Amino acid sequence: MRLAALKLALVASAAAVVFPSWAQPVTSAEPQAESANAGDIVVTARRREERLQDVSVSISAFSSEALERSTVQTVSDVKTIAPGFTFSSEGGKDNVALTLRGIGQLPLGEVTPGVVIYLNDTPLPSVGSNVPTYDIGSIQVLKGPQGTLFGRNTLGGAVVIGSQKPSYAFEGYVEGTYGRFDYRELEGAVNIPIIEDKIAFRAAGQIRRQDPRRIAFDGGPGFDNIHQDAFRLSLLVEPVEGLKSTTIYEYFKGDELAGGLYLLRENYPFAALGLGVVEPQVQAALQAQKANRRGSFDGGINGGAAYRKTTSITNDTSFSFGDLTLRNIFGYRKNYSYQLINTGGLPLLQIPTGLPSPAPSAVPFTLFTASSVLDRQYLTNETQLLGDFGSFNFIVGAFYNNDKPDGPSGSQFTAFSVGGVPAPAVTAHVRNKNWAVYGQIGYEFTDKLKLNLGARYSWDKVSACGGTIGTNYVDEATCLNTAALGLADGVGTVSNKGQEPSWTIGLDYKATPDWLLYIVSRRGYRGANVNTPLFETPFTTGGTNPACVATGGVCADLRPFQKTGEEKITDVEIGSKYDYHVGSARGRLNIAAYYSKYKNALQFLNTQTTVPNGTPDSPTNGSLAANVADLRIWGVELEASISPVRSLTVGFNAAYTNVKVESLTVPAGLPSTIVLGEGQINKYSPSFSGTASVSWTLPIRPADGDVVLNADLFMTDDFGGQNGEKLPGYQLANARLDWRGIGGTGLDLGVYVKNLFNEKYFSASSVLLPSFPTSSVYAGDPRTWGVTAKYTF
């Protein structure tokens, strides 16, 4: 009843005005709740600073103040304030999958994400991109295909994160937080001008600790703790007029337990596997899980592991001369991660031996645990030339990406294991190279009508060495040397390449100074890729063997699936951005509607029931990707707010997404054991998601400080999942109360609650395949609270 009442109050208040919560200005702090269009929101979606309301792209933008008000602590929290944007860590905390406008990413291999995160204008890989949000200047969520203006080509959109940059003022802050589950956070920043108007330095850092938020039913430390350290060093140098160079070094380490899994169901009796003796234990585990949704089974992994370490260095140098600017953006990133997960979601089962003492009465049986090691480096460089000649502006650029292995890597799947027998290690060392040239022009026919034209041409090359080489992780050189032996053992190299154009064309019409109308059409694509390892044994090349029981002794031929082709999307978007005034009230209403054709979409096909256990060239992760579907995606996005008085802002953000399978191409030779129908196609985005919000500066000023109340309610329909199955929707209410500028100083105090009504929900899928004995999902966080103290100087 409490949640329903809050939902009704928030949504009704928002509906009384119009719709979604607008993003607060990126450049200004607010002593009180700012009116809906009291300031200009500055964004960089087109690689130059512009007002949000002047940019013909659907964008959700959030300043550091807006992120703090919503207690956004990592990028994953943005999903609750930017409807239509989903974030999951399927396969572990370091395996990030983002979704926008129905476009996501398969949890397979080193593929280009459908939605790319940029940190200080350099693209991040999907692995390790859930960056903390300390000392962040802004986050911008750009929706729709990108690529003719900057960075990588994308299908669904981009998330642009900018840290606070050095300035020529001595300033900074220190902030501490304490909360539930012994949550401790300490962060701060200091900005030091070294030479006036020439050199400035900024240092920022954060330490986060929290006890496990999920218990382990069967012993062990539990799951979902926080143990993170991060810092950032930024140096600004402007030696002469027009020349500006910013160098940033970042460090992050997370040494944590794994995410806790919820045992969702048993898909078929264990007797079908010849293991009926453990069925009572499985049923007992299911009952224990239903009785307590806040716990998980350890399964003998002692809490598992989610270890991540990332270092990076970026440099952004620009030189302006007249109306032209030459800019170069360099990025290098090193990422290491180790993950260990109890994928099956069961406890460590016991199989009776029937042997007399002193022999053991039972031996342990592991259904399925997964571990992985990833050690990679990523290098990008982008050069741009920008020009602004009043009614005509342009940008041309070149982009280069090279990511490759940097140490032993691979995955291990301990499946149906008795007595702790070591599992083989599956290696998959992938190299990606991407080149692109691009450009876009804007031409103003009049002060109201503007044309935007952009084009890009990209070249992609991917190669991989993979296979099973013993029970230890190996480096790329060992894999290549083993492949050179030419044995039919599945250890070999696979390569693929492709090239493809993308483009954008649009018209902007400024009906009034406060009302922009636009229409734009874009082409986006995702490049070619490979499936590993090399399919070369009779078990994967159509040979005959009695072990291929599921296919009648005639084994599947997976060679047609060794490589995947490009995915392409073409969209049309119409939009309106409108600021309005009704008496003393101010409001904002932004609307975008789009229609997309998504061709050659990748889906992953599970091969666990097709390829016999122990096959040396069984597909990595028991699945392979294939271009099988053509989709039609359309939707509507709304951002609206109103401030009836300056101290009060009410808003509502919403996104509706409709995904339909237009055609399904069942590849020739696909075994009947691999089920592929419209019901198995993944539709990542929820049909509807929305956030209702209220920000109110109370009419009291204790100790000459402002008291500000913020509350929001996030709602989502069914979403994500695997094999066409979606996870159930949920609602999350969050609230925060801040006392700012106490005594006219820089001291702020605050208290927050996340998941106010302790909603029980699932955040991501783990295994939802009917061919697997059990299904498991990641459980969402319980209610958490915290108190904060911040001093700004």
JSON list of C-alpha atoms in Angstrom, two decimals, residues 394-578:
[
{"chain": "A", "resi": 394, "resn": "PHE", "atom": "CA", "xyz": [31.79, 20.74, -39.96]},
{"chain": "A", "resi": 395, "resn": "ILE", "atom": "CA", "xyz": [33.79, 17.96, -38.36]},
{"chain": "A", "resi": 396, "resn": "VAL", "atom": "CA", "xyz": [36.00, 15.41, -40.11]},
{"chain": "A", "resi": 397, "resn": "GLY", "atom": "CA", "xyz": [37.91, 12.71, -38.31]},
{"chain": "A", "resi": 398, "resn": "ALA", "atom": "CA", "xyz": [39.74, 9.41, -38.31]},
{"chain": "A", "resi": 399, "resn": "PHE", "atom": "CA", "xyz": [39.42, 6.71, -35.64]},
{"chain": "A", "resi": 400, "resn": "TYR", "atom": "CA", "xyz": [41.67, 3.75, -34.82]},
{"chain": "A", "resi": 401, "resn": "ASN", "atom": "CA", "xyz": [41.16, 0.95, -32.29]},
{"chain": "A", "resi": 402, "resn": "ASN", "atom": "CA", "xyz": [43.47, -1.95, -31.44]},
{"chain": "A", "resi": 403, "resn": "ASP", "atom": "CA", "xyz": [42.65, -4.27, -28.54]},
{"chain": "A", "resi": 404, "resn": "LYS", "atom": "CA", "xyz": [44.49, -7.49, -27.87]},
{"chain": "A", "resi": 405, "resn": "PRO", "atom": "CA", "xyz": [45.40, -10.09, -25.21]},
{"chain": "A", "resi": 406, "resn": "ASP", "atom": "CA", "xyz": [47.98, -9.14, -22.60]},
{"chain": "A", "resi": 407, "resn": "GLY", "atom": "CA", "xyz": [48.36, -12.33, -20.59]},
{"chain": "A", "resi": 408, "resn": "PRO", "atom": "CA", "xyz": [46.83, -15.74, -19.84]},
{"chain": "A", "resi": 409, "resn": "SER", "atom": "CA", "xyz": [43.08, -15.69, -20.38]},
{"chain": "A", "resi": 410, "resn": "GLY", "atom": "CA", "xyz": [40.24, -18.14, -20.68]},
{"chain": "A", "resi": 411, "resn": "SER", "atom": "CA", "xyz": [37.26, -19.73, -18.98]},
{"chain": "A", "resi": 412, "resn": "GLN", "atom": "CA", "xyz": [36.61, -22.88, -16.97]},
{"chain": "A", "resi": 413, "resn": "PHE", "atom": "CA", "xyz": [33.27, -24.59, -16.55]},
{"chain": "A", "resi": 414, "resn": "THR", "atom": "CA", "xyz": [33.12, -27.18, -13.81]},
{"chain": "A", "resi": 415, "resn": "ALA", "atom": "CA", "xyz": [30.00, -29.05, -14.93]},
{"chain": "A", "resi": 416, "resn": "PHE", "atom": "CA", "xyz": [28.57, -32.32, -13.59]},
{"chain": "A", "resi": 417, "resn": "SER", "atom": "CA", "xyz": [31.79, -32.77, -11.65]},
{"chain": "A", "resi": 418, "resn": "VAL", "atom": "CA", "xyz": [32.26, -35.46, -8.99]},
{"chain": "A", "resi": 419, "resn": "GLY", "atom": "CA", "xyz": [34.94, -35.14, -6.33]},
{"chain": "A", "resi": 420, "resn": "GLY", "atom": "CA", "xyz": [36.35, -31.81, -7.47]},
{"chain": "A", "resi": 421, "resn": "VAL", "atom": "CA", "xyz": [38.01, -33.03, -10.67]},
{"chain": "A", "resi": 422, "resn": "PRO", "atom": "CA", "xyz": [39.67, -30.00, -12.36]},
{"chain": "A", "resi": 423, "resn": "ALA", "atom": "CA", "xyz": [37.81, -28.71, -15.39]},
{"chain": "A", "resi": 424, "resn": "PRO", "atom": "CA", "xyz": [39.60, -28.02, -18.68]},
{"chain": "A", "resi": 425, "resn": "ALA", "atom": "CA", "xyz": [40.44, -24.39, -19.40]},
{"chain": "A", "resi": 426, "resn": "VAL", "atom": "CA", "xyz": [39.02, -23.00, -22.62]},
{"chain": "A", "resi": 427, "resn": "THR", "atom": "CA", "xyz": [41.18, -20.32, -24.19]},
{"chain": "A", "resi": 428, "resn": "ALA", "atom": "CA", "xyz": [39.85, -17.59, -26.49]},
{"chain": "A", "resi": 429, "resn": "HIS", "atom": "CA", "xyz": [42.41, -14.88, -27.30]},
{"chain": "A", "resi": 430, "resn": "VAL", "atom": "CA", "xyz": [40.79, -12.27, -29.54]},
{"chain": "A", "resi": 431, "resn": "ARG", "atom": "CA", "xyz": [42.39, -9.38, -31.43]},
{"chain": "A", "resi": 432, "resn": "ASN", "atom": "CA", "xyz": [40.28, -6.54, -32.80]},
{"chain": "A", "resi": 433, "resn": "LYS", "atom": "CA", "xyz": [41.40, -3.79, -35.14]},
{"chain": "A", "resi": 434, "resn": "ASN", "atom": "CA", "xyz": [39.11, -1.06, -36.38]},
{"chain": "A", "resi": 435, "resn": "TRP", "atom": "CA", "xyz": [39.73, 1.89, -38.67]},
{"chain": "A", "resi": 436, "resn": "ALA", "atom": "CA", "xyz": [37.26, 4.57, -39.71]},
{"chain": "A", "resi": 437, "resn": "VAL", "atom": "CA", "xyz": [37.00, 7.94, -41.39]},
{"chain": "A", "resi": 438, "resn": "TYR", "atom": "CA", "xyz": [33.97, 10.12, -40.83]},
{"chain": "A", "resi": 439, "resn": "GLY", "atom": "CA", "xyz": [32.57, 13.59, -41.23]},
{"chain": "A", "resi": 440, "resn": "GLN", "atom": "CA", "xyz": [29.46, 15.66, -40.67]},
{"chain": "A", "resi": 441, "resn": "ILE", "atom": "CA", "xyz": [28.36, 19.10, -41.76]},
{"chain": "A", "resi": 442, "resn": "GLY", "atom": "CA", "xyz": [25.67, 21.46, -40.54]},
{"chain": "A", "resi": 443, "resn": "TYR", "atom": "CA", "xyz": [24.32, 24.20, -42.79]},
{"chain": "A", "resi": 444, "resn": "GLU", "atom": "CA", "xyz": [21.77, 26.83, -41.77]},
{"chain": "A", "resi": 445, "resn": "PHE", "atom": "CA", "xyz": [19.58, 27.82, -44.71]},
{"chain": "A", "resi": 446, "resn": "THR", "atom": "CA", "xyz": [17.90, 30.40, -42.48]},
{"chain": "A", "resi": 447, "resn": "ASP", "atom": "CA", "xyz": [17.92, 31.23, -38.79]},
{"chain": "A", "resi": 448, "resn": "LYS", "atom": "CA", "xyz": [15.20, 28.57, -38.44]},
{"chain": "A", "resi": 449, "resn": "LEU", "atom": "CA", "xyz": [16.09, 25.75, -40.87]},
{"chain": "A", "resi": 450, "resn": "LYS", "atom": "CA", "xyz": [19.27, 23.69, -40.69]},
{"chain": "A", "resi": 451, "resn": "LEU", "atom": "CA", "xyz": [20.56, 20.66, -42.63]},
{"chain": "A", "resi": 452, "resn": "ASN", "atom": "CA", "xyz": [22.79, 17.99, -41.04]},
{"chain": "A", "resi": 453, "resn": "LEU", "atom": "CA", "xyz": [24.66, 15.49, -43.24]},
{"chain": "A", "resi": 454, "resn": "GLY", "atom": "CA", "xyz": [27.15, 12.88, -42.02]},
{"chain": "A", "resi": 455, "resn": "ALA", "atom": "CA", "xyz": [28.95, 9.82, -43.34]},
{"chain": "A", "resi": 456, "resn": "ARG", "atom": "CA", "xyz": [31.38, 7.21, -42.06]},
{"chain": "A", "resi": 457, "resn": "TYR", "atom": "CA", "xyz": [33.28, 4.31, -43.55]},
{"chain": "A", "resi": 458, "resn": "SER", "atom": "CA", "xyz": [34.73, 1.64, -41.27]},
{"chain": "A", "resi": 459, "resn": "TRP", "atom": "CA", "xyz": [37.03, -1.32, -41.68]},
{"chain": "A", "resi": 460, "resn": "ASP", "atom": "CA", "xyz": [37.05, -4.14, -39.10]},
{"chain": "A", "resi": 461, "resn": "LYS", "atom": "CA", "xyz": [39.37, -7.07, -38.60]},
{"chain": "A", "resi": 462, "resn": "VAL", "atom": "CA", "xyz": [39.08, -9.74, -35.92]},
{"chain": "A", "resi": 463, "resn": "SER", "atom": "CA", "xyz": [41.22, -12.81, -35.27]},
{"chain": "A", "resi": 464, "resn": "ALA", "atom": "CA", "xyz": [41.17, -15.34, -32.46]},
{"chain": "A", "resi": 465, "resn": "CYS", "atom": "CA", "xyz": [43.18, -18.27, -31.20]},
{"chain": "A", "resi": 466, "resn": "GLY", "atom": "CA", "xyz": [41.12, -20.59, -29.06]},
{"chain": "A", "resi": 467, "resn": "GLY", "atom": "CA", "xyz": [40.66, -24.11, -27.80]},
{"chain": "A", "resi": 468, "resn": "THR", "atom": "CA", "xyz": [41.16, -26.37, -24.80]},
{"chain": "A", "resi": 469, "resn": "ILE", "atom": "CA", "xyz": [44.76, -26.62, -23.58]},
{"chain": "A", "resi": 470, "resn": "GLY", "atom": "CA", "xyz": [44.95, -28.48, -20.27]},
{"chain": "A", "resi": 471, "resn": "THR", "atom": "CA", "xyz": [43.43, -27.21, -17.03]},
{"chain": "A", "resi": 472, "resn": "ASN", "atom": "CA", "xyz": [45.42, -23.97, -16.69]},
{"chain": "A", "resi": 473, "resn": "TYR", "atom": "CA", "xyz": [44.91, -20.63, -18.41]},
{"chain": "A", "resi": 474, "resn": "VAL", "atom": "CA", "xyz": [47.47, -19.99, -21.14]},
{"chain": "A", "resi": 475, "resn": "ASP", "atom": "CA", "xyz": [48.67, -16.91, -22.98]},
{"chain": "A", "resi": 476, "resn": "GLU", "atom": "CA", "xyz": [48.26, -16.16, -26.68]},
{"chain": "A", "resi": 477, "resn": "ALA", "atom": "CA", "xyz": [51.73, -17.38, -27.63]},
{"chain": "A", "resi": 478, "resn": "THR", "atom": "CA", "xyz": [51.06, -20.82, -26.10]},
{"chain": "A", "resi": 479, "resn": "CYS", "atom": "CA", "xyz": [47.77, -21.01, -27.97]},
{"chain": "A", "resi": 480, "resn": "LEU", "atom": "CA", "xyz": [49.39, -20.09, -31.29]},
{"chain": "A", "resi": 481, "resn": "ASN", "atom": "CA", "xyz": [52.20, -22.60, -30.79]},
{"chain": "A", "resi": 482, "resn": "THR", "atom": "CA", "xyz": [49.69, -25.35, -30.02]},
{"chain": "A", "resi": 483, "resn": "ALA", "atom": "CA", "xyz": [47.60, -24.41, -33.04]},
{"chain": "A", "resi": 484, "resn": "ALA", "atom": "CA", "xyz": [50.70, -24.61, -35.25]},
{"chain": "A", "resi": 485, "resn": "LEU", "atom": "CA", "xyz": [50.95, -28.34, -34.50]},
{"chain": "A", "resi": 486, "resn": "GLY", "atom": "CA", "xyz": [47.95, -28.86, -36.78]},
{"chain": "A", "resi": 487, "resn": "LEU", "atom": "CA", "xyz": [46.21, -31.41, -34.57]},
{"chain": "A", "resi": 488, "resn": "ALA", "atom": "CA", "xyz": [42.47, -31.98, -34.87]},
{"chain": "A", "resi": 489, "resn": "ASP", "atom": "CA", "xyz": [41.98, -30.86, -31.28]},
{"chain": "A", "resi": 490, "resn": "GLY", "atom": "CA", "xyz": [39.99, -27.67, -31.75]},
{"chain": "A", "resi": 491, "resn": "VAL", "atom": "CA", "xyz": [42.98, -25.45, -30.97]},
{"chain": "A", "resi": 492, "resn": "GLY", "atom": "CA", "xyz": [43.38, -23.14, -33.92]},
{"chain": "A", "resi": 493, "resn": "THR", "atom": "CA", "xyz": [43.03, -19.65, -35.29]},
{"chain": "A", "resi": 494, "resn": "VAL", "atom": "CA", "xyz": [39.98, -18.05, -36.83]},
{"chain": "A", "resi": 495, "resn": "SER", "atom": "CA", "xyz": [39.76, -14.66, -38.52]},
{"chain": "A", "resi": 496, "resn": "ASN", "atom": "CA", "xyz": [37.18, -12.44, -40.15]},
{"chain": "A", "resi": 497, "resn": "LYS", "atom": "CA", "xyz": [37.00, -8.96, -41.60]},
{"chain": "A", "resi": 498, "resn": "GLY", "atom": "CA", "xyz": [34.49, -6.55, -43.02]},
{"chain": "A", "resi": 499, "resn": "GLN", "atom": "CA", "xyz": [33.85, -2.99, -44.08]},
{"chain": "A", "resi": 500, "resn": "GLU", "atom": "CA", "xyz": [30.69, -0.98, -44.09]},
{"chain": "A", "resi": 501, "resn": "PRO", "atom": "CA", "xyz": [29.38, 2.57, -44.50]},
{"chain": "A", "resi": 502, "resn": "SER", "atom": "CA", "xyz": [27.11, 4.40, -42.08]},
{"chain": "A", "resi": 503, "resn": "TRP", "atom": "CA", "xyz": [25.44, 7.78, -42.39]},
{"chain": "A", "resi": 504, "resn": "THR", "atom": "CA", "xyz": [23.08, 10.38, -41.01]},
{"chain": "A", "resi": 505, "resn": "ILE", "atom": "CA", "xyz": [20.82, 12.96, -42.66]},
{"chain": "A", "resi": 506, "resn": "GLY", "atom": "CA", "xyz": [18.52, 15.34, -40.84]},
{"chain": "A", "resi": 507, "resn": "LEU", "atom": "CA", "xyz": [16.67, 18.62, -40.80]},
{"chain": "A", "resi": 508, "resn": "ASP", "atom": "CA", "xyz": [16.24, 20.95, -37.81]},
{"chain": "A", "resi": 509, "resn": "TYR", "atom": "CA", "xyz": [13.50, 23.55, -37.64]},
{"chain": "A", "resi": 510, "resn": "LYS", "atom": "CA", "xyz": [13.58, 26.17, -34.90]},
{"chain": "A", "resi": 511, "resn": "ALA", "atom": "CA", "xyz": [9.90, 27.12, -34.77]},
{"chain": "A", "resi": 512, "resn": "THR", "atom": "CA", "xyz": [10.55, 29.60, -31.95]},
{"chain": "A", "resi": 513, "resn": "PRO", "atom": "CA", "xyz": [13.60, 30.35, -29.79]},
{"chain": "A", "resi": 514, "resn": "ASP", "atom": "CA", "xyz": [12.18, 27.81, -27.30]},
{"chain": "A", "resi": 515, "resn": "TRP", "atom": "CA", "xyz": [10.90, 25.12, -29.68]},
{"chain": "A", "resi": 516, "resn": "LEU", "atom": "CA", "xyz": [13.02, 22.81, -31.86]},
{"chain": "A", "resi": 517, "resn": "LEU", "atom": "CA", "xyz": [11.52, 20.31, -34.30]},
{"chain": "A", "resi": 518, "resn": "TYR", "atom": "CA", "xyz": [13.71, 17.79, -36.11]},
{"chain": "A", "resi": 519, "resn": "ILE", "atom": "CA", "xyz": [13.73, 14.71, -38.29]},
{"chain": "A", "resi": 520, "resn": "VAL", "atom": "CA", "xyz": [16.77, 12.49, -38.79]},
{"chain": "A", "resi": 521, "resn": "SER", "atom": "CA", "xyz": [17.58, 9.15, -40.44]},
{"chain": "A", "resi": 522, "resn": "ARG", "atom": "CA", "xyz": [20.70, 7.15, -39.59]},
{"chain": "A", "resi": 523, "resn": "ARG", "atom": "CA", "xyz": [22.49, 3.97, -40.54]},
{"chain": "A", "resi": 524, "resn": "GLY", "atom": "CA", "xyz": [24.47, 2.13, -37.89]},
{"chain": "A", "resi": 525, "resn": "TYR", "atom": "CA", "xyz": [26.19, -1.22, -37.86]},
{"chain": "A", "resi": 526, "resn": "ARG", "atom": "CA", "xyz": [28.18, -3.68, -35.77]},
{"chain": "A", "resi": 527, "resn": "GLY", "atom": "CA", "xyz": [31.15, -5.36, -37.41]},
{"chain": "A", "resi": 528, "resn": "ALA", "atom": "CA", "xyz": [31.97, -8.96, -38.29]},
{"chain": "A", "resi": 529, "resn": "ASN", "atom": "CA", "xyz": [33.07, -11.41, -35.61]},
{"chain": "A", "resi": 530, "resn": "VAL", "atom": "CA", "xyz": [34.01, -15.06, -35.02]},
{"chain": "A", "resi": 531, "resn": "ASN", "atom": "CA", "xyz": [32.92, -18.01, -32.90]},
{"chain": "A", "resi": 532, "resn": "THR", "atom": "CA", "xyz": [35.62, -19.98, -31.12]},
{"chain": "A", "resi": 533, "resn": "PRO", "atom": "CA", "xyz": [37.29, -22.42, -31.02]},
{"chain": "A", "resi": 534, "resn": "LEU", "atom": "CA", "xyz": [38.12, -23.76, -34.49]},
{"chain": "A", "resi": 535, "resn": "PHE", "atom": "CA", "xyz": [35.49, -26.36, -35.39]},
{"chain": "A", "resi": 536, "resn": "GLU", "atom": "CA", "xyz": [37.55, -29.24, -36.79]},
{"chain": "A", "resi": 537, "resn": "THR", "atom": "CA", "xyz": [36.77, -32.55, -35.05]},
{"chain": "A", "resi": 538, "resn": "PRO", "atom": "CA", "xyz": [34.08, -35.00, -36.22]},
{"chain": "A", "resi": 539, "resn": "PHE", "atom": "CA", "xyz": [31.90, -33.83, -33.31]},
{"chain": "A", "resi": 540, "resn": "THR", "atom": "CA", "xyz": [31.53, -30.34, -34.85]},
{"chain": "A", "resi": 541, "resn": "THR", "atom": "CA", "xyz": [32.02, -30.96, -38.58]},
{"chain": "A", "resi": 542, "resn": "GLY", "atom": "CA", "xyz": [29.17, -33.35, -39.35]},
{"chain": "A", "resi": 543, "resn": "GLY", "atom": "CA", "xyz": [31.01, -36.60, -38.69]},
{"chain": "A", "resi": 544, "resn": "THR", "atom": "CA", "xyz": [29.49, -39.77, -37.28]},
{"chain": "A", "resi": 545, "resn": "ASN", "atom": "CA", "xyz": [30.05, -40.86, -33.71]},
{"chain": "A", "resi": 546, "resn": "PRO", "atom": "CA", "xyz": [27.87, -42.73, -31.20]},
{"chain": "A", "resi": 547, "resn": "ALA", "atom": "CA", "xyz": [28.56, -39.96, -28.67]},
{"chain": "A", "resi": 548, "resn": "CYS", "atom": "CA", "xyz": [26.34, -37.63, -30.72]},
{"chain": "A", "resi": 549, "resn": "VAL", "atom": "CA", "xyz": [23.28, -39.22, -29.16]},
{"chain": "A", "resi": 550, "resn": "ALA", "atom": "CA", "xyz": [21.02, -36.18, -29.46]},
{"chain": "A", "resi": 551, "resn": "THR", "atom": "CA", "xyz": [21.48, -36.08, -33.24]},
{"chain": "A", "resi": 552, "resn": "GLY", "atom": "CA", "xyz": [21.20, -39.82, -33.87]},
{"chain": "A", "resi": 553, "resn": "GLY", "atom": "CA", "xyz": [24.92, -40.46, -34.18]},
{"chain": "A", "resi": 554, "resn": "VAL", "atom": "CA", "xyz": [25.36, -37.92, -36.97]},
{"chain": "A", "resi": 555, "resn": "CYS", "atom": "CA", "xyz": [27.14, -34.98, -35.39]},
{"chain": "A", "resi": 556, "resn": "ALA", "atom": "CA", "xyz": [26.29, -31.36, -36.07]},
{"chain": "A", "resi": 557, "resn": "ASP", "atom": "CA", "xyz": [28.27, -29.38, -38.62]},
{"chain": "A", "resi": 558, "resn": "LEU", "atom": "CA", "xyz": [29.04, -26.06, -36.97]},
{"chain": "A", "resi": 559, "resn": "ARG", "atom": "CA", "xyz": [31.49, -24.79, -39.58]},
{"chain": "A", "resi": 560, "resn": "PRO", "atom": "CA", "xyz": [28.90, -22.50, -41.23]},
{"chain": "A", "resi": 561, "resn": "PHE", "atom": "CA", "xyz": [28.74, -20.68, -37.88]},
{"chain": "A", "resi": 562, "resn": "GLN", "atom": "CA", "xyz": [32.49, -20.14, -37.52]},
{"chain": "A", "resi": 563, "resn": "LYS", "atom": "CA", "xyz": [32.10, -16.52, -38.59]},
{"chain": "A", "resi": 564, "resn": "THR", "atom": "CA", "xyz": [29.37, -13.91, -38.20]},
{"chain": "A", "resi": 565, "resn": "GLY", "atom": "CA", "xyz": [28.52, -11.03, -40.51]},
{"chain": "A", "resi": 566, "resn": "GLU", "atom": "CA", "xyz": [27.73, -7.38, -39.93]},
{"chain": "A", "resi": 567, "resn": "GLU", "atom": "CA", "xyz": [24.51, -6.30, -38.25]},
{"chain": "A", "resi": 568, "resn": "LYS", "atom": "CA", "xyz": [22.85, -3.19, -39.71]},
{"chain": "A", "resi": 569, "resn": "ILE", "atom": "CA", "xyz": [20.23, -0.80, -38.43]},
{"chain": "A", "resi": 570, "resn": "THR", "atom": "CA", "xyz": [18.47, 2.01, -40.28]},
{"chain": "A", "resi": 571, "resn": "ASP", "atom": "CA", "xyz": [16.22, 4.36, -38.34]},
{"chain": "A", "resi": 572, "resn": "VAL", "atom": "CA", "xyz": [14.04, 7.42, -38.72]},
{"chain": "A", "resi": 573, "resn": "GLU", "atom": "CA", "xyz": [13.51, 9.68, -35.70]},
{"chain": "A", "resi": 574, "resn": "ILE", "atom": "CA", "xyz": [11.28, 12.70, -35.30]},
{"chain": "A", "resi": 575, "resn": "GLY", "atom": "CA", "xyz": [11.53, 14.88, -32.24]},
{"chain": "A", "resi": 576, "resn": "SER", "atom": "CA", "xyz": [10.38, 18.00, -30.48]},
{"chain": "A", "resi": 577, "resn": "LYS", "atom": "CA", "xyz": [12.16, 19.95, -27.73]},
{"chain": "A", "resi": 578, "resn": "TYR", "atom": "CA", "xyz": [10.04, 22.62, -26.11]}
]
